[in-house]
């Protein structure tokens, strides 16, 4: 995820799909979710710029301990190759993984294969890889993936989950690995890169669970187009992962129908790799936030701490109701990314602001919000 609107993959709009049903009724058995995670990639940089985290009663504490006590099962950590600000790389992930291991929180690694944000609208090659051909890029993907995951395993903190690419609707390593349009390399190149990452993950961490992640949580046409191609090109992965933000991807009914269809169509477990909802429409800095107007809200979920918690219960129910027990759970995106001057969205611009602080799970006084406990404890 980054500050952007979602790209619909070319060709998907024309794909004919059946009309799917409405949201299933909330499960009476209160099925637990295995994964109740949070992306905490911003934490090392936020802490370096002075961020503190407090429990609901105002007591300051280690944020990892707060998350563990709230019931968070997994922490997602993005990996960039050579970022301008030096964060979100192996050097920062390794000590963070040690903190997570001590707290009993599982490790989920999210490879972007870029020096900066990768998402449906941006999949820029790392600068060091810019002149490599397909064979060179394939080797670079394997080596980078193996280096990070192997280092985690050697220090005694092996990753439990791994994404080979982030929101890869349009492919990776553009334009060579772009899977749509006349300027890309098509599914053949993309498949070579993804297979290299998947192989490296299993070579270094045999028990790891792999996922391929796109940003089309409520869009069944795009989802079928993408995963039909992935399967037809022989990609061997464990989990279907989707981003699902209601302000970009539609109402819960669409997401519920899409995920149920994907789980049945490919006989794989499904996971919401990203979701979020605001606890206020106010901003703590001068940067225009992603969520700033009441028209962006989902009906029935106000931009309040209670509304944010209610949204998380809805997402948890949606996942628990995936037929066949194939809904693994969900991950909240950047719940610890509170505002601190210097820790903005652009790694190349220290003056950039935070457009996300009103979607965090800590308020403007740095205190944990009710949604944190909802995320960790509801359906636990």
mmCIF file of C-alpha atoms in Angstrom:
data_model
loop_
_atom_site.group_PDB
_atom_site.id
_atom_site.type_symbol
_atom_site.label_atom_id
_atom_site.label_comp_id
_atom_site.label_asym_id
_atom_site.label_seq_id
_atom_site.Cartn_x
_atom_site.Cartn_y
_atom_site.Cartn_z
ATOM 1 C CA UNK A 1 0.000 0.000 0.000
ATOM 2 C CA UNK A 2 1.002 3.619 -0.493
ATOM 3 C CA UNK A 3 -0.672 6.922 -1.190
ATOM 4 C CA UNK A 4 -2.496 6.035 -4.398
ATOM 5 C CA UNK A 5 -5.597 4.762 -6.067
ATOM 6 C CA UNK A 6 -5.782 1.161 -7.207
ATOM 7 C CA UNK A 7 -4.889 0.129 -10.749
ATOM 8 C CA UNK A 8 -7.149 -2.411 -12.420
ATOM 9 C CA UNK A 9 -5.065 -4.884 -14.414
ATOM 10 C CA UNK A 10 -5.488 -4.617 -18.156
ATOM 11 C CA UNK A 11 -7.912 -7.029 -19.653
ATOM 12 C CA UNK A 12 -9.606 -7.898 -16.389
ATOM 13 C CA UNK A 13 -12.558 -5.602 -16.921
ATOM 14 C CA UNK A 14 -13.607 -7.601 -19.941
ATOM 15 C CA UNK A 15 -13.524 -10.932 -18.131
ATOM 16 C CA UNK A 16 -16.976 -12.462 -17.775
ATOM 17 C CA UNK A 17 -17.658 -13.833 -14.299
ATOM 18 C CA UNK A 18 -20.829 -15.064 -12.633
ATOM 19 C CA UNK A 19 -22.739 -12.865 -10.259
ATOM 20 C CA UNK A 20 -21.766 -13.842 -6.741
ATOM 21 C CA UNK A 21 -23.923 -13.902 -3.651
ATOM 22 C CA UNK A 22 -24.194 -11.524 -0.753
ATOM 23 C CA UNK A 23 -22.186 -11.594 2.458
ATOM 24 C CA UNK A 24 -22.652 -14.905 4.270
ATOM 25 C CA UNK A 25 -24.312 -14.769 7.664
ATOM 26 C CA UNK A 26 -21.906 -14.349 10.579
ATOM 27 C CA UNK A 27 -20.706 -17.771 11.647
ATOM 28 C CA UNK A 28 -22.450 -19.099 14.720
ATOM 29 C CA UNK A 29 -19.449 -21.191 15.754
ATOM 30 C CA UNK A 30 -17.255 -18.099 16.253
ATOM 31 C CA UNK A 31 -14.431 -19.729 14.349
ATOM 32 C CA UNK A 32 -11.037 -18.411 15.380
ATOM 33 C CA UNK A 33 -8.663 -16.846 12.894
ATOM 34 C CA UNK A 34 -5.123 -18.156 12.788
ATOM 35 C CA UNK A 35 -3.642 -14.859 11.572
ATOM 36 C CA UNK A 36 -4.512 -11.589 13.307
ATOM 37 C CA UNK A 37 -1.598 -9.518 12.126
ATOM 38 C CA UNK A 38 -0.274 -6.010 11.770
ATOM 39 C CA UNK A 39 2.206 -4.453 9.368
ATOM 40 C CA UNK A 40 4.754 -2.662 11.579
ATOM 41 C CA UNK A 41 7.327 -1.788 8.909
ATOM 42 C CA UNK A 42 7.485 1.869 9.973
ATOM 43 C CA UNK A 43 8.303 1.093 13.605
ATOM 44 C CA UNK A 44 12.146 1.279 13.559
ATOM 45 C CA UNK A 45 12.121 4.642 11.783
ATOM 46 C CA UNK A 46 9.273 6.004 13.891
ATOM 47 C CA UNK A 47 11.127 5.051 17.074
ATOM 48 C CA UNK A 48 14.344 6.603 15.733
ATOM 49 C CA UNK A 49 12.469 9.904 15.343
ATOM 50 C CA UNK A 50 11.145 9.794 18.891
ATOM 51 C CA UNK A 51 7.872 7.913 18.703
ATOM 52 C CA UNK A 52 6.520 6.499 21.954
ATOM 53 C CA UNK A 53 3.632 4.126 22.481
ATOM 54 C CA UNK A 54 1.246 3.970 25.406
ATOM 55 C CA UNK A 55 -1.307 1.554 26.720
ATOM 56 C CA UNK A 56 -4.931 2.636 26.915
ATOM 57 C CA UNK A 57 -4.395 3.981 30.454
ATOM 58 C CA UNK A 58 -1.520 6.188 29.257
ATOM 59 C CA UNK A 59 1.374 4.075 30.553
ATOM 60 C CA UNK A 60 4.327 4.130 28.168
ATOM 61 C CA UNK A 61 5.576 0.689 27.099
ATOM 62 C CA UNK A 62 7.474 -1.195 24.401
ATOM 63 C CA UNK A 63 5.135 -1.258 21.393
ATOM 64 C CA UNK A 64 6.011 -4.881 20.636
ATOM 65 C CA UNK A 65 4.924 -5.857 24.151
ATOM 66 C CA UNK A 66 1.705 -3.877 23.720
ATOM 67 C CA UNK A 67 0.962 -5.728 20.487
ATOM 68 C CA UNK A 68 1.735 -9.121 22.004
ATOM 69 C CA UNK A 69 -0.489 -8.440 25.023
ATOM 70 C CA UNK A 70 -3.272 -7.367 22.654
ATOM 71 C CA UNK A 71 -3.119 -10.770 20.943
ATOM 72 C CA UNK A 72 -1.401 -9.907 17.658
ATOM 73 C CA UNK A 73 -0.186 -13.161 16.102
ATOM 74 C CA UNK A 74 2.032 -11.951 13.234
ATOM 75 C CA UNK A 75 3.923 -8.813 12.277
ATOM 76 C CA UNK A 76 4.461 -7.970 8.622
ATOM 77 C CA UNK A 77 7.783 -6.359 7.647
ATOM 78 C CA UNK A 78 8.352 -4.897 4.197
ATOM 79 C CA UNK A 79 11.750 -5.226 2.548
ATOM 80 C CA UNK A 80 13.255 -2.744 0.116
ATOM 81 C CA UNK A 81 16.561 -3.385 -1.646
ATOM 82 C CA UNK A 82 18.483 -0.109 -1.183
ATOM 83 C CA UNK A 83 16.086 2.554 0.140
ATOM 84 C CA UNK A 84 17.135 6.193 0.198
ATOM 85 C CA UNK A 85 16.563 6.561 3.949
ATOM 86 C CA UNK A 86 18.210 3.239 4.862
ATOM 87 C CA UNK A 87 15.106 1.778 6.543
ATOM 88 C CA UNK A 88 12.992 -1.240 5.598
ATOM 89 C CA UNK A 89 16.117 -3.201 4.720
ATOM 90 C CA UNK A 90 17.770 -6.323 6.119
ATOM 91 C CA UNK A 91 19.835 -4.316 8.603
ATOM 92 C CA UNK A 92 16.693 -3.043 10.333
ATOM 93 C CA UNK A 93 14.556 -6.154 9.936
ATOM 94 C CA UNK A 94 16.960 -8.488 11.737
ATOM 95 C CA UNK A 95 16.888 -6.746 15.150
ATOM 96 C CA UNK A 96 13.154 -6.143 14.847
ATOM 97 C CA UNK A 97 12.668 -9.864 14.221
ATOM 98 C CA UNK A 98 14.525 -10.628 17.454
ATOM 99 C CA UNK A 99 12.135 -8.372 19.371
ATOM 100 C CA UNK A 100 9.163 -10.113 17.771
ATOM 101 C CA UNK A 101 10.530 -13.566 18.516
ATOM 102 C CA UNK A 102 10.984 -12.709 22.199
ATOM 103 C CA UNK A 103 7.384 -11.492 22.319
ATOM 104 C CA UNK A 104 6.017 -14.617 20.645
ATOM 105 C CA UNK A 105 4.840 -12.815 17.494
ATOM 106 C CA UNK A 106 5.271 -14.580 14.141
ATOM 107 C CA UNK A 107 7.313 -12.981 11.344
ATOM 108 C CA UNK A 108 5.793 -12.200 7.940
ATOM 109 C CA UNK A 109 8.183 -10.834 5.299
ATOM 110 C CA UNK A 110 6.889 -8.679 2.440
ATOM 111 C CA UNK A 111 9.337 -8.333 -0.479
ATOM 112 C CA UNK A 112 8.744 -5.295 -2.675
ATOM 113 C CA UNK A 113 11.696 -5.894 -5.056
ATOM 114 C CA UNK A 114 12.204 -2.148 -5.242
ATOM 115 C CA UNK A 115 14.044 0.637 -3.432
ATOM 116 C CA UNK A 116 10.732 2.263 -2.589
ATOM 117 C CA UNK A 117 6.974 1.619 -2.489
ATOM 118 C CA UNK A 118 5.679 -1.116 -4.776
ATOM 119 C CA UNK A 119 1.934 -1.271 -5.454
ATOM 120 C CA UNK A 120 -0.464 -1.575 -8.404
ATOM 121 C CA UNK A 121 0.704 1.762 -9.824
ATOM 122 C CA UNK A 122 4.434 1.509 -9.028
ATOM 123 C CA UNK A 123 6.815 -1.418 -9.443
ATOM 124 C CA UNK A 124 10.132 0.345 -10.010
ATOM 125 C CA UNK A 125 13.282 -1.754 -10.314
ATOM 126 C CA UNK A 126 15.966 -1.235 -7.671
ATOM 127 C CA UNK A 127 18.589 1.136 -9.033
ATOM 128 C CA UNK A 128 21.277 -1.528 -8.730
ATOM 129 C CA UNK A 129 19.215 -3.870 -10.928
ATOM 130 C CA UNK A 130 18.221 -1.331 -13.586
ATOM 131 C CA UNK A 131 20.494 -2.640 -16.365
ATOM 132 C CA UNK A 132 20.041 -6.368 -15.746
ATOM 133 C CA UNK A 133 18.451 -8.601 -18.371
ATOM 134 C CA UNK A 134 15.785 -11.208 -17.587
ATOM 135 C CA UNK A 135 18.334 -13.800 -16.477
ATOM 136 C CA UNK A 136 20.126 -11.241 -14.311
ATOM 137 C CA UNK A 137 16.893 -10.042 -12.727
ATOM 138 C CA UNK A 138 15.836 -13.621 -12.033
ATOM 139 C CA UNK A 139 19.129 -14.270 -10.245
ATOM 140 C CA UNK A 140 18.852 -10.973 -8.350
ATOM 141 C CA UNK A 141 15.362 -11.865 -7.095
ATOM 142 C CA UNK A 142 16.576 -15.272 -5.926
ATOM 143 C CA UNK A 143 19.710 -13.924 -4.238
ATOM 144 C CA UNK A 144 17.945 -11.020 -2.500
ATOM 145 C CA UNK A 145 15.122 -13.237 -1.231
ATOM 146 C CA UNK A 146 17.532 -15.943 -0.059
ATOM 147 C CA UNK A 147 19.809 -13.407 1.629
ATOM 148 C CA UNK A 148 17.077 -11.842 3.752
ATOM 149 C CA UNK A 149 15.247 -15.047 4.648
ATOM 150 C CA UNK A 150 18.479 -16.969 5.186
ATOM 151 C CA UNK A 151 19.768 -14.278 7.537
ATOM 152 C CA UNK A 152 16.550 -14.438 9.534
ATOM 153 C CA UNK A 153 16.814 -18.220 9.835
ATOM 154 C CA UNK A 154 20.496 -18.155 10.822
ATOM 155 C CA UNK A 155 19.840 -15.750 13.683
ATOM 156 C CA UNK A 156 17.103 -18.017 15.018
ATOM 157 C CA UNK A 157 14.114 -15.972 13.832
ATOM 158 C CA UNK A 158 12.880 -17.757 10.688
ATOM 159 C CA UNK A 159 9.979 -16.175 8.856
ATOM 160 C CA UNK A 160 6.612 -17.918 9.082
ATOM 161 C CA UNK A 161 5.049 -16.205 6.072
ATOM 162 C CA UNK A 162 6.441 -14.540 2.964
ATOM 163 C CA UNK A 163 5.025 -12.419 0.156
ATOM 164 C CA UNK A 164 6.836 -12.664 -3.163
ATOM 165 C CA UNK A 165 5.973 -9.169 -4.290
ATOM 166 C CA UNK A 166 3.604 -6.538 -2.942
ATOM 167 C CA UNK A 167 0.259 -5.722 -4.601
ATOM 168 C CA UNK A 168 1.507 -7.183 -7.874
ATOM 169 C CA UNK A 169 -1.628 -6.719 -9.985
ATOM 170 C CA UNK A 170 0.548 -5.380 -12.800
ATOM 171 C CA UNK A 171 3.632 -7.489 -12.154
ATOM 172 C CA UNK A 172 7.026 -6.592 -10.679
ATOM 173 C CA UNK A 173 10.272 -4.982 -11.841
ATOM 174 C CA UNK A 174 8.694 -2.765 -14.484
ATOM 175 C CA UNK A 175 8.808 -2.740 -17.417
ATOM 176 C CA UNK A 176 10.554 -6.117 -17.747
ATOM 177 C CA UNK A 177 8.159 -7.916 -15.409
ATOM 178 C CA UNK A 178 5.033 -5.975 -16.316
ATOM 179 C CA UNK A 179 2.196 -8.365 -17.167
ATOM 180 C CA UNK A 180 -0.038 -6.003 -19.159
ATOM 181 C CA UNK A 181 0.272 -3.421 -21.919
ATOM 182 C CA UNK A 182 2.610 -3.241 -24.893
ATOM 183 C CA UNK A 183 5.647 -2.058 -22.924
ATOM 184 C CA UNK A 184 5.926 -5.036 -20.561
ATOM 185 C CA UNK A 185 7.531 -8.438 -20.680
ATOM 186 C CA UNK A 186 4.265 -10.264 -20.094
ATOM 187 C CA UNK A 187 3.461 -13.215 -17.867
ATOM 188 C CA UNK A 188 6.512 -15.156 -19.016
ATOM 189 C CA UNK A 189 9.007 -12.759 -17.454
ATOM 190 C CA UNK A 190 6.820 -12.206 -14.404
ATOM 191 C CA UNK A 191 6.581 -15.946 -13.863
ATOM 192 C CA UNK A 192 10.370 -16.311 -13.991
ATOM 193 C CA UNK A 193 10.794 -13.649 -11.317
ATOM 194 C CA UNK A 194 8.065 -15.004 -9.037
ATOM 195 C CA UNK A 195 9.326 -18.570 -9.358
ATOM 196 C CA UNK A 196 12.800 -17.368 -8.374
ATOM 197 C CA UNK A 197 11.446 -15.742 -5.227
ATOM 198 C CA UNK A 198 9.272 -18.717 -4.321
ATOM 199 C CA UNK A 199 12.176 -21.121 -4.816
ATOM 200 C CA UNK A 200 14.518 -18.990 -2.719
ATOM 201 C CA UNK A 201 11.975 -18.838 0.086
ATOM 202 C CA UNK A 202 11.611 -22.608 0.225
ATOM 203 C CA UNK A 203 15.337 -23.251 -0.214
ATOM 204 C CA UNK A 204 16.197 -21.098 2.801
ATOM 205 C CA UNK A 205 13.141 -21.703 5.011
ATOM 206 C CA UNK A 206 11.530 -25.052 4.077
ATOM 207 C CA UNK A 207 8.513 -24.667 6.374
ATOM 208 C CA UNK A 208 7.640 -21.143 5.274
ATOM 209 C CA UNK A 209 4.205 -20.467 3.789
ATOM 210 C CA UNK A 210 4.280 -18.465 0.564
ATOM 211 C CA UNK A 211 1.715 -16.038 -0.798
ATOM 212 C CA UNK A 212 1.070 -14.011 -3.930
ATOM 213 C CA UNK A 213 -0.571 -10.690 -3.111
ATOM 214 C CA UNK A 214 -2.727 -8.420 -5.261
ATOM 215 C CA UNK A 215 -4.885 -5.416 -4.413
ATOM 216 C CA UNK A 216 -8.356 -6.381 -5.633
ATOM 217 C CA UNK A 217 -10.214 -7.428 -2.501
ATOM 218 C CA UNK A 218 -13.669 -6.620 -3.845
ATOM 219 C CA UNK A 219 -12.988 -7.156 -7.567
ATOM 220 C CA UNK A 220 -13.678 -10.737 -8.636
ATOM 221 C CA UNK A 221 -12.998 -10.116 -12.320
ATOM 222 C CA UNK A 222 -9.477 -8.842 -11.772
ATOM 223 C CA UNK A 223 -8.835 -11.493 -9.139
ATOM 224 C CA UNK A 224 -9.861 -14.353 -11.396
ATOM 225 C CA UNK A 225 -7.881 -12.938 -14.319
ATOM 226 C CA UNK A 226 -4.762 -12.690 -12.179
ATOM 227 C CA UNK A 227 -4.863 -16.017 -10.347
ATOM 228 C CA UNK A 228 -6.047 -17.913 -13.448
ATOM 229 C CA UNK A 229 -2.873 -16.721 -15.159
ATOM 230 C CA UNK A 230 -0.708 -17.478 -12.127
ATOM 231 C CA UNK A 231 -1.990 -21.053 -11.986
ATOM 232 C CA UNK A 232 -1.788 -21.581 -15.758
ATOM 233 C CA UNK A 233 1.859 -20.460 -15.737
ATOM 234 C CA UNK A 234 2.686 -23.034 -13.087
ATOM 235 C CA UNK A 235 3.286 -20.797 -10.075
ATOM 236 C CA UNK A 236 3.332 -22.941 -6.929
ATOM 237 C CA UNK A 237 2.261 -20.885 -3.915
ATOM 238 C CA UNK A 238 0.366 -21.589 -0.715
ATOM 239 C CA UNK A 239 -1.924 -18.617 0.012
ATOM 240 C CA UNK A 240 -4.037 -16.149 -1.980
ATOM 241 C CA UNK A 241 -3.464 -12.713 -0.417
ATOM 242 C CA UNK A 242 -5.520 -9.594 -1.106
ATOM 243 C CA UNK A 243 -5.529 -5.975 -0.031
ATOM 244 C CA UNK A 244 -8.999 -4.872 0.998
ATOM 245 C CA UNK A 245 -9.675 -1.239 1.867
ATOM 246 C CA UNK A 246 -13.372 -0.314 1.659
ATOM 247 C CA UNK A 247 -12.594 3.205 0.418
ATOM 248 C CA UNK A 248 -10.856 1.697 -2.654
ATOM 249 C CA UNK A 249 -12.205 -1.849 -2.990
ATOM 250 C CA UNK A 250 -15.901 -1.630 -2.239
ATOM 251 C CA UNK A 251 -18.359 -2.851 0.369
ATOM 252 C CA UNK A 252 -17.826 -5.949 2.539
ATOM 253 C CA UNK A 253 -20.340 -7.919 0.475
ATOM 254 C CA UNK A 254 -18.106 -7.697 -2.600
ATOM 255 C CA UNK A 255 -15.019 -8.775 -0.665
ATOM 256 C CA UNK A 256 -16.834 -11.663 0.998
ATOM 257 C CA UNK A 257 -18.118 -12.957 -2.333
ATOM 258 C CA UNK A 258 -14.736 -12.564 -4.021
ATOM 259 C CA UNK A 259 -12.772 -14.356 -1.317
ATOM 260 C CA UNK A 260 -15.277 -17.196 -1.112
ATOM 261 C CA UNK A 261 -15.067 -17.656 -4.869
ATOM 262 C CA UNK A 262 -11.248 -17.616 -4.934
ATOM 263 C CA UNK A 263 -10.951 -20.118 -2.092
ATOM 264 C CA UNK A 264 -13.248 -22.542 -3.921
ATOM 265 C CA UNK A 265 -11.927 -21.913 -7.435
ATOM 266 C CA UNK A 266 -8.258 -22.541 -6.571
ATOM 267 C CA UNK A 267 -8.706 -24.692 -3.443
ATOM 268 C CA UNK A 268 -6.331 -22.483 -1.474
ATOM 269 C CA UNK A 269 -6.625 -20.549 1.773
ATOM 270 C CA UNK A 270 -7.223 -16.819 1.458
ATOM 271 C CA UNK A 271 -5.880 -13.956 3.520
ATOM 272 C CA UNK A 272 -6.492 -10.216 3.695
ATOM 273 C CA UNK A 273 -2.922 -8.930 3.702
ATOM 274 C CA UNK A 274 -3.922 -5.287 4.196
ATOM 275 C CA UNK A 275 -6.892 -3.425 5.577
ATOM 276 C CA UNK A 276 -7.413 -0.269 7.651
ATOM 277 C CA UNK A 277 -10.041 2.228 8.771
ATOM 278 C CA UNK A 278 -9.791 5.707 10.342
ATOM 279 C CA UNK A 279 -10.511 6.527 13.978
ATOM 280 C CA UNK A 280 -10.890 10.223 13.036
ATOM 281 C CA UNK A 281 -10.927 12.390 9.922
ATOM 282 C CA UNK A 282 -8.635 14.914 11.588
ATOM 283 C CA UNK A 283 -4.918 15.106 10.755
ATOM 284 C CA UNK A 284 -1.957 15.566 13.057
ATOM 285 C CA UNK A 285 0.300 17.193 10.460
ATOM 286 C CA UNK A 286 -0.062 19.415 7.399
ATOM 287 C CA UNK A 287 -0.076 16.501 4.936
ATOM 288 C CA UNK A 288 -3.385 15.693 3.307
ATOM 289 C CA UNK A 289 -4.410 12.329 4.722
ATOM 290 C CA UNK A 290 -5.697 9.464 2.596
ATOM 291 C CA UNK A 291 -8.948 9.515 4.575
ATOM 292 C CA UNK A 292 -10.124 13.064 5.170
ATOM 293 C CA UNK A 293 -13.792 13.373 4.171
ATOM 294 C CA UNK A 294 -16.995 11.732 5.383
ATOM 295 C CA UNK A 295 -17.872 10.773 1.802
ATOM 296 C CA UNK A 296 -15.014 8.245 1.897
ATOM 297 C CA UNK A 297 -16.461 6.327 4.836
ATOM 298 C CA UNK A 298 -18.392 3.080 4.651
ATOM 299 C CA UNK A 299 -21.994 3.403 5.788
ATOM 300 C CA UNK A 300 -22.422 2.248 9.358
ATOM 301 C CA UNK A 301 -18.774 2.777 10.302
ATOM 302 C CA UNK A 302 -18.087 6.304 11.569
ATOM 303 C CA UNK A 303 -14.553 7.660 11.780
ATOM 304 C CA UNK A 304 -14.349 7.132 15.539
ATOM 305 C CA UNK A 305 -12.448 4.661 17.733
ATOM 306 C CA UNK A 306 -15.652 2.620 18.045
ATOM 307 C CA UNK A 307 -16.248 2.760 14.289
ATOM 308 C CA UNK A 308 -12.702 1.597 13.614
ATOM 309 C CA UNK A 309 -13.128 -1.338 16.002
ATOM 310 C CA UNK A 310 -16.462 -2.214 14.411
ATOM 311 C CA UNK A 311 -14.809 -2.305 10.997
ATOM 312 C CA UNK A 312 -12.223 -4.775 12.285
ATOM 313 C CA UNK A 313 -14.947 -7.029 13.666
ATOM 314 C CA UNK A 314 -16.630 -7.000 10.259
ATOM 315 C CA UNK A 315 -13.406 -7.950 8.483
ATOM 316 C CA UNK A 316 -12.762 -10.727 11.007
ATOM 317 C CA UNK A 317 -16.294 -12.086 10.511
ATOM 318 C CA UNK A 318 -15.886 -11.874 6.747
ATOM 319 C CA UNK A 319 -12.752 -14.021 6.923
ATOM 320 C CA UNK A 320 -14.203 -16.485 9.407
ATOM 321 C CA UNK A 321 -17.155 -17.043 7.072
ATOM 322 C CA UNK A 322 -15.067 -18.109 4.062
ATOM 323 C CA UNK A 323 -16.454 -21.583 3.289
ATOM 324 C CA UNK A 324 -14.422 -24.634 4.166
ATOM 325 C CA UNK A 325 -12.464 -22.861 6.869
ATOM 326 C CA UNK A 326 -10.211 -21.368 4.168
ATOM 327 C CA UNK A 327 -10.167 -17.847 5.638
ATOM 328 C CA UNK A 328 -6.822 -17.637 7.459
ATOM 329 C CA UNK A 329 -7.265 -14.134 8.851
ATOM 330 C CA UNK A 330 -6.173 -10.592 8.142
ATOM 331 C CA UNK A 331 -3.474 -7.979 8.671
ATOM 332 C CA UNK A 332 -3.884 -4.329 9.629
ATOM 333 C CA UNK A 333 -1.662 -2.045 7.578
ATOM 334 C CA UNK A 334 0.800 0.137 9.509
ATOM 335 C CA UNK A 335 -1.080 0.339 12.787
ATOM 336 C CA UNK A 336 1.981 1.794 14.561
ATOM 337 C CA UNK A 337 2.766 4.515 12.010
ATOM 338 C CA UNK A 338 2.090 7.533 14.192
ATOM 339 C CA UNK A 339 3.129 11.040 13.234
ATOM 340 C CA UNK A 340 6.713 12.048 13.917
ATOM 341 C CA UNK A 341 8.434 14.843 12.025
ATOM 342 C CA UNK A 342 10.987 13.264 9.721
ATOM 343 C CA UNK A 343 9.195 9.941 9.351
ATOM 344 C CA UNK A 344 7.126 10.725 6.289
ATOM 345 C CA UNK A 345 5.908 8.597 3.404
ATOM 346 C CA UNK A 346 8.734 9.420 0.953
ATOM 347 C CA UNK A 347 12.058 7.754 1.868
ATOM 348 C CA UNK A 348 13.896 10.221 -0.372
ATOM 349 C CA UNK A 349 12.317 13.331 1.202
ATOM 350 C CA UNK A 350 12.804 13.938 4.945
ATOM 351 C CA UNK A 351 10.255 16.765 4.811
ATOM 352 C CA UNK A 352 7.421 14.549 3.562
ATOM 353 C CA UNK A 353 4.543 14.019 5.962
ATOM 354 C CA UNK A 354 2.470 11.118 7.205
ATOM 355 C CA UNK A 355 -0.816 10.612 5.360
ATOM 356 C CA UNK A 356 -1.779 7.651 7.535
ATOM 357 C CA UNK A 357 -1.706 8.698 11.188
ATOM 358 C CA UNK A 358 -5.500 8.864 11.465
ATOM 359 C CA UNK A 359 -5.693 5.206 10.409
ATOM 360 C CA UNK A 360 -3.195 3.949 13.001
ATOM 361 C CA UNK A 361 -4.232 1.887 16.017
ATOM 362 C CA UNK A 362 -2.667 4.441 18.366
ATOM 363 C CA UNK A 363 -4.281 7.849 18.747
ATOM 364 C CA UNK A 364 -2.737 11.323 18.547
ATOM 365 C CA UNK A 365 -1.775 11.032 22.240
ATOM 366 C CA UNK A 366 0.129 7.803 21.382
ATOM 367 C CA UNK A 367 -2.374 5.610 23.280
ATOM 368 C CA UNK A 368 -3.604 2.290 21.973
ATOM 369 C CA UNK A 369 -7.101 2.415 20.538
ATOM 370 C CA UNK A 370 -9.860 -0.153 21.186
ATOM 371 C CA UNK A 371 -9.332 -1.519 17.678
ATOM 372 C CA UNK A 372 -5.971 -2.964 18.677
ATOM 373 C CA UNK A 373 -7.604 -5.346 21.138
ATOM 374 C CA UNK A 374 -10.334 -6.101 18.591
ATOM 375 C CA UNK A 375 -7.681 -7.058 16.045
ATOM 376 C CA UNK A 376 -5.791 -9.281 18.461
ATOM 377 C CA UNK A 377 -8.537 -10.800 20.590
ATOM 378 C CA UNK A 378 -11.687 -10.968 18.485
ATOM 379 C CA UNK A 379 -11.924 -14.425 16.914
ATOM 380 C CA UNK A 380 -8.854 -15.557 18.824
#
